[in-house]
Short mmCIF file of C-alpha atoms and ligand atoms in Angstrom, two decimals:
data_model
loop_
_atom_site.label_atom_id
_atom_site.label_comp_id
_atom_site.label_asym_id
_atom_site.label_seq_id
_atom_site.Cartn_x
_atom_site.Cartn_y
_atom_site.Cartn_z
CA UNK A 1 25.13 167.36 46.79
CA UNK A 2 23.69 168.76 43.62
CA UNK A 3 25.99 167.65 40.80
CA UNK A 4 29.34 168.76 42.17
CA UNK A 5 32.11 170.83 40.72
CA UNK A 6 34.87 169.97 38.21
CA UNK A 7 38.22 171.68 38.54
CA UNK A 8 40.23 172.01 35.51
CA UNK A 9 43.71 173.67 35.09
CA UNK A 10 45.78 174.19 32.23
CA UNK A 11 49.46 175.11 31.43
CA UNK A 12 49.97 176.39 34.94
CA UNK A 13 53.41 177.94 35.91
CA UNK A 14 54.51 179.42 39.20
CA UNK A 15 57.64 181.62 39.65
CA UNK A 16 58.70 183.11 42.94
CA UNK A 17 61.00 185.99 41.85
CA UNK A 18 63.50 184.31 39.36
CA UNK A 19 62.74 180.60 40.73
CA UNK A 20 60.49 178.68 38.59
CA UNK A 21 58.81 176.13 40.90
CA UNK A 22 56.94 174.39 38.00
CA UNK A 23 55.51 175.08 34.52
CA UNK A 24 53.26 173.41 32.05
CA UNK A 25 51.07 171.64 34.73
CA UNK A 26 47.67 170.55 33.49
CA UNK A 27 45.01 168.36 34.69
CA UNK A 28 41.39 167.86 35.69
CA UNK A 29 39.58 166.67 38.87
CA UNK A 30 36.08 165.34 38.51
CA UNK A 31 33.34 164.93 40.97
CA UNK A 32 33.58 161.39 42.43
CA UNK A 33 37.16 160.98 41.80
CA UNK A 34 40.49 161.54 43.58
CA UNK A 35 43.26 163.47 41.78
CA UNK A 36 46.65 162.71 43.39
CA UNK A 37 49.46 165.14 42.92
CA UNK A 38 52.79 163.72 43.64
CA UNK A 39 56.42 165.06 43.34
CA UNK A 40 59.56 165.22 45.40
CA UNK A 41 59.87 167.75 48.19
CA UNK A 42 60.02 171.29 47.05
CA UNK A 43 58.41 170.42 43.65
CA UNK A 44 55.50 172.71 44.34
CA UNK A 45 52.73 170.40 45.46
CA UNK A 46 51.61 172.71 48.20
CA UNK A 47 52.11 175.76 46.14
CA UNK A 48 49.92 174.18 43.35
CA UNK A 49 47.13 173.57 45.92
CA UNK A 50 47.13 177.08 47.16
CA UNK A 51 46.91 178.11 43.48
CA UNK A 52 44.02 175.73 42.73
CA UNK A 53 42.09 177.02 45.77
CA UNK A 54 42.53 180.64 44.68
CA UNK A 55 44.76 181.87 47.41
CA UNK A 56 47.69 182.53 45.16
CA UNK A 57 47.65 183.48 41.63
CA UNK A 58 49.77 181.46 39.06
CA UNK A 59 52.24 183.12 37.04
CA UNK A 60 50.76 181.67 34.11
CA UNK A 61 47.80 179.36 33.11
CA UNK A 62 44.10 179.00 33.80
CA UNK A 63 41.95 177.35 36.37
CA UNK A 64 38.18 176.77 36.01
CA UNK A 65 35.64 175.59 38.52
CA UNK A 66 32.80 174.06 36.36
CA UNK A 67 29.41 173.02 37.89
CA UNK A 68 28.20 169.65 36.67
CA UNK A 69 24.90 171.28 35.70
CA UNK A 70 26.82 173.66 33.49
CA UNK A 71 28.18 177.09 34.10
CA UNK A 72 31.43 178.33 35.68
CA UNK A 73 31.97 179.39 39.28
CA UNK A 74 33.59 182.89 39.44
CA UNK A 75 36.96 182.97 41.18
CA UNK A 76 35.75 185.14 44.11
CA UNK A 77 33.17 182.47 44.80
CA UNK A 78 35.46 179.31 44.70
CA UNK A 79 35.97 179.51 48.41
CA UNK A 80 32.33 178.73 49.04
CA UNK A 81 32.72 175.50 47.11
CA UNK A 82 35.89 174.09 48.75
CA UNK A 83 37.41 172.86 51.88
CA UNK A 84 41.08 172.42 52.62
CA UNK A 85 43.60 170.80 54.87
CA UNK A 86 47.22 172.06 54.49
CA UNK A 87 50.25 172.07 56.68
CA UNK A 88 50.75 175.72 56.44
CA UNK A 89 47.01 176.52 57.30
CA UNK A 90 46.40 176.55 60.98
CA UNK A 91 43.45 176.85 63.31
CA UNK A 92 43.14 179.14 66.15
CA UNK A 93 45.42 178.00 68.96
CA UNK A 94 43.75 180.02 71.58
CA UNK A 95 40.24 178.55 70.93
CA UNK A 96 39.18 174.98 71.79
CA UNK A 97 38.06 172.53 69.24
CA UNK A 98 34.40 173.45 69.37
CA UNK A 99 35.00 177.16 69.23
CA UNK A 100 37.12 176.72 66.11
CA UNK A 101 34.28 174.75 64.36
CA UNK A 102 31.82 177.21 65.52
CA UNK A 103 33.84 180.04 64.15
CA UNK A 104 34.43 178.57 60.79
CA UNK A 105 30.83 177.51 60.47
CA UNK A 106 29.46 181.01 61.24
CA UNK A 107 31.77 182.81 59.10
CA UNK A 108 30.88 180.51 56.28
CA UNK A 109 27.20 181.69 56.72
CA UNK A 110 26.05 178.37 57.91
CA UNK A 111 25.23 179.53 61.52
CA UNK A 112 26.21 177.05 64.33
CA UNK A 113 24.64 173.58 64.39
CA UNK A 114 25.95 172.34 67.84
CA UNK A 115 24.73 168.80 67.38
CA UNK A 116 26.46 168.51 63.97
CA UNK A 117 29.69 169.86 65.18
CA UNK A 118 29.61 167.50 68.11
CA UNK A 119 29.01 164.49 65.92
CA UNK A 120 31.78 165.79 63.57
CA UNK A 121 34.27 166.12 66.42
CA UNK A 122 33.30 162.56 67.55
CA UNK A 123 33.70 161.22 64.10
CA UNK A 124 37.29 162.49 63.83
CA UNK A 125 38.10 161.20 67.22
CA UNK A 126 37.86 164.22 69.44
CA UNK A 127 36.07 164.78 72.63
CA UNK A 128 33.46 167.62 71.97
CA UNK A 129 33.38 168.50 75.72
CA UNK A 130 37.17 168.99 75.94
CA UNK A 131 37.85 172.78 76.39
CA UNK A 132 41.65 172.64 75.94
CA UNK A 133 42.82 175.31 73.59
CA UNK A 134 43.88 173.70 70.41
CA UNK A 135 47.56 175.02 71.05
CA UNK A 136 47.61 172.33 73.58
CA UNK A 137 46.64 169.49 71.24
CA UNK A 138 49.09 166.96 70.05
CA UNK A 139 49.95 167.32 66.37
CA UNK A 140 47.80 164.33 65.35
CA UNK A 141 44.75 165.64 67.18
CA UNK A 142 45.33 169.13 65.61
CA UNK A 143 45.33 167.38 62.28
CA UNK A 144 42.13 165.58 63.02
CA UNK A 145 40.54 168.90 63.86
CA UNK A 146 41.78 170.49 60.65
CA UNK A 147 40.20 167.69 58.71
CA UNK A 148 36.88 168.30 60.62
CA UNK A 149 37.14 171.87 59.66
CA UNK A 150 37.71 171.19 56.00
CA UNK A 151 34.59 168.98 55.68
CA UNK A 152 32.33 170.94 58.02
CA UNK A 153 30.51 172.50 55.29
CA UNK A 154 30.21 169.65 53.06
CA UNK A 155 32.29 171.19 50.12
CA UNK A 156 32.02 170.11 46.54
CA UNK A 157 35.78 170.26 46.30
CA UNK A 158 38.07 168.95 48.95
CA UNK A 159 41.86 169.82 48.94
CA UNK A 160 44.00 167.44 51.09
CA UNK A 161 47.69 168.36 51.36
CA UNK A 162 49.49 165.59 53.27
CA UNK A 163 46.23 164.81 55.25
CA UNK A 164 47.64 161.79 56.82
CA UNK A 165 50.69 163.38 58.42
CA UNK A 166 50.96 162.71 62.14
CA UNK A 167 48.03 160.42 62.13
CA UNK A 168 48.31 157.03 63.90
CA UNK A 169 47.45 153.86 62.02
CA UNK A 170 43.81 154.05 63.23
CA UNK A 171 43.78 157.63 62.14
CA UNK A 172 44.99 156.61 58.56
CA UNK A 173 42.40 153.94 58.40
CA UNK A 174 39.87 156.44 59.29
CA UNK A 175 41.18 158.95 56.75
CA UNK A 176 41.01 156.25 54.08
CA UNK A 177 37.45 155.66 54.83
CA UNK A 178 36.64 159.34 54.81
CA UNK A 179 38.23 159.88 51.31
CA UNK A 180 36.28 156.90 50.01
CA UNK A 181 33.02 158.25 51.40
CA UNK A 182 33.66 161.76 50.08
CA UNK A 183 34.48 160.22 46.64
CA UNK A 184 31.36 158.15 46.64
CA UNK A 185 29.31 161.05 47.77
CA UNK A 186 30.50 162.95 44.56
CA UNK A 187 33.07 165.24 46.08
CA UNK A 188 36.02 166.37 43.87
CA UNK A 189 39.02 165.21 46.02
CA UNK A 190 42.42 166.82 45.13
CA UNK A 191 45.13 165.02 47.12
CA UNK A 192 48.87 165.99 47.49
CA UNK A 193 50.95 163.44 48.78
CA UNK A 194 54.10 161.23 48.70
CA UNK A 195 52.76 158.62 51.00
CA UNK A 196 52.57 155.37 49.05
CA UNK A 197 49.28 154.23 50.68
CA UNK A 198 47.53 157.58 50.00
CA UNK A 199 48.85 157.62 46.50
CA UNK A 200 46.85 154.52 45.91
CA UNK A 201 43.53 156.24 46.60
CA UNK A 202 44.02 158.24 43.43
CA UNK A 203 41.89 157.64 40.30
CA UNK A 204 43.96 160.24 38.33
CA UNK A 205 47.56 161.42 38.95
CA UNK A 206 49.60 164.48 38.23
CA UNK A 207 53.17 164.17 38.84
CA UNK A 208 55.30 167.31 39.36
CA UNK A 209 58.95 166.76 38.15
CA UNK A 210 60.67 168.80 40.83
CA UNK B 1 22.40 192.31 56.33
CA UNK B 2 21.63 190.10 59.26
CA UNK B 3 23.87 187.51 57.95
CA UNK B 4 26.65 189.92 57.42
CA UNK B 5 26.37 191.10 60.97
CA UNK B 6 26.39 187.56 62.33
CA UNK B 7 29.48 186.57 60.34
CA UNK B 8 31.33 189.80 61.21
CA UNK B 9 30.36 189.27 64.84
CA UNK B 10 31.88 185.82 64.71
CA UNK B 11 35.20 187.41 63.58
CA UNK B 12 35.00 190.07 66.41
CA UNK B 13 34.03 187.49 69.12
CA UNK B 14 36.95 185.14 67.97
CA UNK B 15 39.32 188.16 68.21
CA UNK B 16 37.97 189.25 71.64
CA UNK B 17 38.25 185.67 72.87
CA UNK B 18 41.78 185.23 71.65
CA UNK B 19 42.72 188.59 73.16
CA UNK B 20 41.18 187.84 76.55
CA UNK B 21 43.14 184.59 76.63
CA UNK B 22 46.41 185.96 75.47
CA UNK B 23 46.20 189.74 76.20
CA UNK B 24 48.91 190.51 73.62
CA UNK B 25 47.38 193.77 72.21
CA UNK B 26 45.99 194.90 75.70
CA UNK B 27 49.44 194.46 77.18
CA UNK B 28 51.10 196.47 74.39
CA UNK B 29 48.46 199.21 74.46
CA UNK B 30 48.35 199.26 78.16
CA UNK B 31 52.18 199.25 78.68
CA UNK B 32 52.65 202.11 76.13
CA UNK B 33 49.80 204.20 77.61
CA UNK B 34 50.93 203.85 81.28
CA UNK B 35 54.67 204.53 80.32
CA UNK B 36 53.91 207.55 78.34
CA UNK B 37 51.38 208.82 80.64
CA UNK B 38 53.79 208.49 83.73
CA UNK B 39 56.58 210.12 81.71
CA UNK B 40 54.31 213.05 80.62
CA UNK B 41 52.86 213.63 84.00
CA UNK B 42 56.19 213.31 85.79
CA UNK B 43 58.25 215.53 83.56
CA UNK B 44 55.49 218.11 82.68
CA UNK B 45 52.79 217.70 85.04
CA UNK B 46 49.86 220.09 85.21
CA UNK B 47 51.71 223.21 86.26
CA UNK B 48 54.76 223.50 84.23
CA UNK B 49 52.64 224.97 81.41
CA UNK B 50 51.45 228.56 81.27
CA UNK B 51 47.80 228.83 81.85
CA UNK B 52 47.22 230.40 78.35
CA UNK B 53 49.01 227.46 76.72
CA UNK B 54 47.30 224.73 78.59
CA UNK B 55 44.30 224.03 76.36
CA UNK B 56 46.51 223.52 73.35
CA UNK B 57 49.44 221.71 74.75
CA UNK B 58 47.32 219.43 76.96
CA UNK B 59 45.07 218.45 73.94
CA UNK B 60 48.12 217.83 71.90
CA UNK B 61 49.88 215.75 74.61
CA UNK B 62 46.59 213.66 75.14
CA UNK B 63 46.26 212.78 71.47
CA UNK B 64 49.83 211.97 71.03
CA UNK B 65 49.56 209.56 74.03
CA UNK B 66 46.43 207.97 72.47
CA UNK B 67 47.92 207.78 69.17
CA UNK B 68 51.19 206.14 69.94
CA UNK B 69 49.47 203.74 72.45
CA UNK B 70 47.11 202.59 69.68
CA UNK B 71 49.90 202.30 67.30
CA UNK B 72 51.47 199.76 69.59
CA UNK B 73 48.31 197.59 69.80
CA UNK B 74 46.14 197.98 66.89
CA UNK B 75 48.44 196.78 64.10
CA UNK B 76 48.49 193.34 65.70
CA UNK B 77 45.32 191.69 64.51
CA UNK B 78 46.24 191.16 60.90
CA UNK B 79 49.89 190.26 61.52
CA UNK B 80 48.97 187.80 64.12
CA UNK B 81 46.75 185.92 61.65
CA UNK B 82 49.73 185.82 59.27
CA UNK B 83 52.18 184.80 61.96
CA UNK B 84 50.14 182.03 63.33
CA UNK B 85 49.12 180.88 59.78
CA UNK B 86 45.51 181.30 60.42
CA UNK B 87 45.14 183.89 57.59
CA UNK B 88 44.78 181.28 54.69
CA UNK B 89 41.84 179.55 56.20
CA UNK B 90 40.24 182.92 57.14
CA UNK B 91 40.66 184.10 53.68
CA UNK B 92 38.96 180.83 52.28
CA UNK B 93 36.17 180.77 54.94
CA UNK B 94 35.03 184.41 55.25
CA UNK B 95 34.24 187.05 52.78
CA UNK B 96 36.73 190.06 52.92
CA UNK B 97 34.19 192.66 54.13
CA UNK B 98 33.22 190.34 56.92
CA UNK B 99 36.87 190.02 58.01
CA UNK B 100 37.31 193.79 57.75
CA UNK B 101 34.16 194.64 59.67
CA UNK B 102 34.97 192.19 62.46
CA UNK B 103 38.63 193.43 62.88
CA UNK B 104 37.51 197.11 62.69
CA UNK B 105 34.89 196.23 65.51
CA UNK B 106 37.64 194.64 67.70
CA UNK B 107 40.20 197.56 67.19
CA UNK B 108 37.29 199.95 68.15
CA UNK B 109 36.52 197.91 71.32
CA UNK B 110 40.26 197.90 72.17
CA UNK B 111 40.59 201.72 71.52
CA UNK B 112 37.41 202.17 73.67
CA UNK B 113 38.85 200.30 76.63
CA UNK B 114 42.11 202.18 76.23
CA UNK B 115 40.38 205.71 76.00
CA UNK B 116 38.05 204.83 79.00
CA UNK B 117 41.00 204.32 81.14
CA UNK B 118 43.49 206.56 79.85
CA UNK B 119 41.46 209.84 79.36
CA UNK B 120 40.05 210.19 82.98
CA UNK B 121 43.51 209.32 84.30
CA UNK B 122 45.14 211.97 82.06
CA UNK B 123 42.50 214.44 83.15
CA UNK B 124 43.34 213.78 86.85
CA UNK B 125 47.15 213.76 86.49
CA UNK B 126 47.46 216.68 84.11
CA UNK B 127 44.56 218.65 85.56
CA UNK B 128 42.87 218.76 82.26
CA UNK B 129 39.14 219.71 82.56
CA UNK B 130 37.55 220.71 79.07
CA UNK B 131 34.94 223.41 79.58
CA UNK B 132 32.70 221.81 76.98
CA UNK B 133 32.39 218.04 77.98
CA UNK B 134 30.01 216.93 75.25
CA UNK B 135 32.34 218.53 72.68
CA UNK B 136 35.11 216.61 74.04
CA UNK B 137 33.23 213.38 74.23
CA UNK B 138 32.20 213.97 70.64
CA UNK B 139 35.83 214.72 69.51
CA UNK B 140 36.82 211.54 71.32
CA UNK B 141 34.20 209.32 69.70
CA UNK B 142 34.78 210.60 66.26
CA UNK B 143 38.52 210.69 66.50
CA UNK B 144 38.55 207.16 68.08
CA UNK B 145 36.44 205.79 65.08
CA UNK B 146 38.66 207.38 62.49
CA UNK B 147 41.79 206.45 64.15
CA UNK B 148 40.45 202.85 64.31
CA UNK B 149 39.28 202.59 60.77
CA UNK B 150 42.60 204.15 59.51
CA UNK B 151 44.77 201.82 61.68
CA UNK B 152 42.69 198.74 60.57
CA UNK B 153 43.45 199.43 56.90
CA UNK B 154 47.00 200.23 57.43
CA UNK B 155 47.50 197.16 59.65
CA UNK B 156 45.95 195.00 56.81
CA UNK B 157 48.43 196.49 54.26
CA UNK B 158 51.33 195.91 56.67
CA UNK B 159 50.45 192.23 57.31
CA UNK B 160 50.59 191.71 53.64
CA UNK B 161 53.82 193.66 52.97
CA UNK B 162 55.39 191.76 55.93
CA UNK B 163 58.04 194.35 56.63
CA UNK B 164 56.19 195.28 59.66
CA UNK B 165 56.91 197.95 62.20
CA UNK B 166 58.81 200.70 60.38
CA UNK B 167 56.64 200.69 57.47
CA UNK B 168 53.52 200.91 59.59
CA UNK B 169 54.52 204.30 60.78
CA UNK B 170 55.71 205.43 57.41
CA UNK B 171 52.45 204.41 55.78
CA UNK B 172 50.08 205.90 58.46
CA UNK B 173 51.81 209.22 58.48
CA UNK B 174 50.05 210.77 55.48
CA UNK B 175 46.66 209.28 56.79
CA UNK B 176 47.01 209.92 60.31
CA UNK B 177 48.66 213.42 60.32
CA UNK B 178 45.63 215.32 59.21
CA UNK B 179 43.38 213.41 61.61
CA UNK B 180 45.85 214.20 64.50
CA UNK B 181 45.67 218.05 63.54
CA UNK B 182 41.91 218.12 63.54
CA UNK B 183 41.38 216.12 66.69
CA UNK B 184 43.93 218.28 68.58
CA UNK B 185 42.14 221.44 67.32
CA UNK B 186 38.87 219.98 68.40
CA UNK B 187 39.93 219.11 71.90
CA UNK B 188 41.53 222.38 72.31
CA UNK B 189 38.19 224.04 71.29
CA UNK B 190 36.48 221.71 73.74
CA UNK B 191 38.84 222.66 76.50
CA UNK B 192 38.53 226.41 75.96
CA UNK B 193 34.68 226.03 75.54
CA UNK B 194 34.43 227.18 71.92
CA UNK B 195 31.35 225.43 70.32
CA UNK B 196 32.17 226.67 66.76
CA UNK B 197 35.64 225.37 67.10
CA UNK B 198 34.47 222.06 68.22
CA UNK B 199 31.90 221.78 65.42
CA UNK B 200 34.49 222.64 62.85
CA UNK B 201 36.92 220.01 63.88
CA UNK B 202 34.03 217.49 64.45
CA UNK B 203 33.09 218.03 60.61
CA UNK B 204 36.60 217.41 59.54
CA UNK B 205 37.15 214.38 61.61
CA UNK B 206 33.80 212.82 60.52
CA UNK B 207 34.54 213.51 56.89
CA UNK B 208 38.03 211.98 57.24
CA UNK B 209 36.35 208.90 59.08
CA UNK B 210 33.79 208.67 56.08
CA UNK B 211 36.51 208.93 53.50
CA UNK B 212 38.53 206.35 55.25
CA UNK B 213 35.62 203.99 55.67
CA UNK B 214 34.72 204.16 51.99
CA UNK B 215 38.34 203.78 50.94
CA UNK B 216 38.57 200.71 53.27
CA UNK B 217 35.55 199.15 51.91
CA UNK B 218 36.69 199.60 48.41
CA UNK B 219 40.24 198.74 48.85
CA UNK B 220 40.22 196.13 51.63
CA UNK B 221 39.22 193.08 49.38
CA UNK B 222 42.19 193.81 47.10
CA UNK B 223 44.54 194.08 50.08
CA UNK B 224 43.29 190.97 51.65
CA UNK B 225 43.35 188.89 48.69
CA UNK B 226 46.47 188.94 46.48
N1 ATP C 1 55.82 182.28 49.26
C1 ATP C 1 56.95 181.89 48.74
N2 ATP C 1 57.84 182.56 48.32
C2 ATP C 1 59.04 182.02 47.78
N3 ATP C 1 59.20 180.68 47.43
C3 ATP C 1 58.26 179.94 47.81
C4 ATP C 1 57.01 180.35 48.36
N4 ATP C 1 56.31 179.20 48.72
C5 ATP C 1 56.94 178.30 48.22
N5 ATP C 1 58.04 178.64 47.66
C6 ATP C 1 59.14 177.69 47.15
O1 ATP C 1 58.44 176.81 46.18
C7 ATP C 1 59.03 175.63 46.09
C8 ATP C 1 57.90 174.63 46.33
O2 ATP C 1 57.45 174.48 47.55
P1 ATP C 1 56.18 173.64 48.00
O3 ATP C 1 55.94 173.86 49.50
O4 ATP C 1 55.13 173.95 47.23
O5 ATP C 1 56.76 172.20 47.70
P2 ATP C 1 55.96 170.75 48.03
O6 ATP C 1 56.13 170.04 46.74
O7 ATP C 1 54.73 170.97 48.72
O8 ATP C 1 57.12 170.10 49.13
P3 ATP C 1 56.91 169.20 50.22
O9 ATP C 1 56.92 167.80 49.67
O10 ATP C 1 58.13 169.29 51.17
O11 ATP C 1 55.75 169.42 50.97
C9 ATP C 1 60.01 175.50 47.29
O12 ATP C 1 61.36 175.58 46.71
C10 ATP C 1 59.66 176.69 48.16
O13 ATP C 1 60.87 177.22 48.85
MG1 MG C 2 54.05 170.47 50.70
#
C-alpha cells in the first residue's frame, strides 16, 4: 500500500425528516489506526458509516479523504479506496461464495484472480469449492464472506460495522487478527461497535451521544 | 473501453445467473404475455376484425401485449437490488455507468426472449403476417431497444422513489406514449407493405432511442447515487 488515506470529518449532522440523529460529530481516522465509533442503539453509528463511505449525504458538515502523499480524493472516487462490512449491506443470495467474490472483483476493475479468491475464502474459513448459494449460508458464514468481500481489493480505508456479529469465538479471534494485520499494513480502519472486546481494538474513539 | 465492457458484462452475467436461478422476471413476463395473448386471441381472434382494419388493430394489439408484459418484468432489476439490500455494495463497487449498461443489457436480453416467443405465437394465433418482414423486424428491434432503455431508466428512478408499481406507470407514460404510437405506426406500415411508412416510423423510433440513451447516460449517475 502506498501511503494510505486519512479520513477527516467535521461537524457532521444527519436529520431524517424532522428527526435529528446526531449533530456536531467530528473526528479523524489515520492510516495504521483504528477509529472506534460507539453509541447506544439508534444513536446513528450505521448512519455515520454510510455517510463516511459516501453512500448518503450528511445534512451538514464535511468529509475529506486525504492521501498521505498529499492531495484529496474526490467524492466520486472514494469508493475505489474503501471496503465495507455492514449489517444492511448484503451479498447476492442466489450466487455462491466464489461467484460473489468474482463479481465484486470484476466490477471493481481488478479482473478475476481465482487463486487469490480461493486463498481469501480459505482465510475467512469458507470452502472455495462449495457451490451452495449464499442464501443457504448460516449467518456467521455469510458474515465471513462479507468480510472477504470487504478486503478483496485491499482497500486503504476499511469500514467495519459490527463485524463480529454472528461470529463464533474462533471467528472473533480471527477477526481480531485481521484488524491487527490491516492496521499494521497501514489501512485506515473505522469500526462501529458496542462489543467490549472490539472497542478495545480502537486507537481513537468517537462516542455518539444517542 | 475493454475494461468498461468487462465490468458491465459482469453485472449482466450476474443478473442473468440470478434470473436463471430464480426466474422472477421471466415468470412475471411470461405469465403476463401468455395471459394477455390468450385473452386477445380468444376474445378477438384473427377473424373478428374487418380485413381493412386488420393491419392497424393487430399492430396496436401486438405492441400493447409487448408493452404490458415488459412492464411486468423489466422494472424488477433495480427494485430487487434495493429489496435484497445488495444495492449499497453495488453502488460502492461498480461505477454508475457500468451498472446502467449491465442492467440495460439484461433488460434487452429479457425483452429479446419475450419477443422471440411472443411475436411468432401472436402471428400464428392472430393470423398476423406483415407484408414487409424486414420492415417488421427493424421496427421490432428498434422498438425493443428503445423500450428497454426507457424502462431501465424508469426502473432506476422507481427503485429510488420506493413507491413502486403505481408510480412506474405514471412516470413511464410521457416517455412511452410517443414510442408506442410510433412503433404501432411502423408495424402497421410493415403489415401493409409500405416502405416509406416503415422508414418514417423507424427514424422516429431510433431518434427516441437515441434521446433516451443520451438522457440515461447523463441522468443515471445522479439517480443511482443520492
Ligand atoms: N433511511 C432512514 N430513514 C429514516 N430514518 C432512518 C434511516 N436510517 C436510519 N434512520 C434512523 O436513524 C437512527 C439511527 O440509526 P442507525 O442504524 O444509524 O443506529 P445505530 O447506532 O447503528 O444503531 P444499532 O446500534 O442498533 O446498530 C434510527 O433512529 C433510525 O431509525
Ligand atoms: Mg447499526
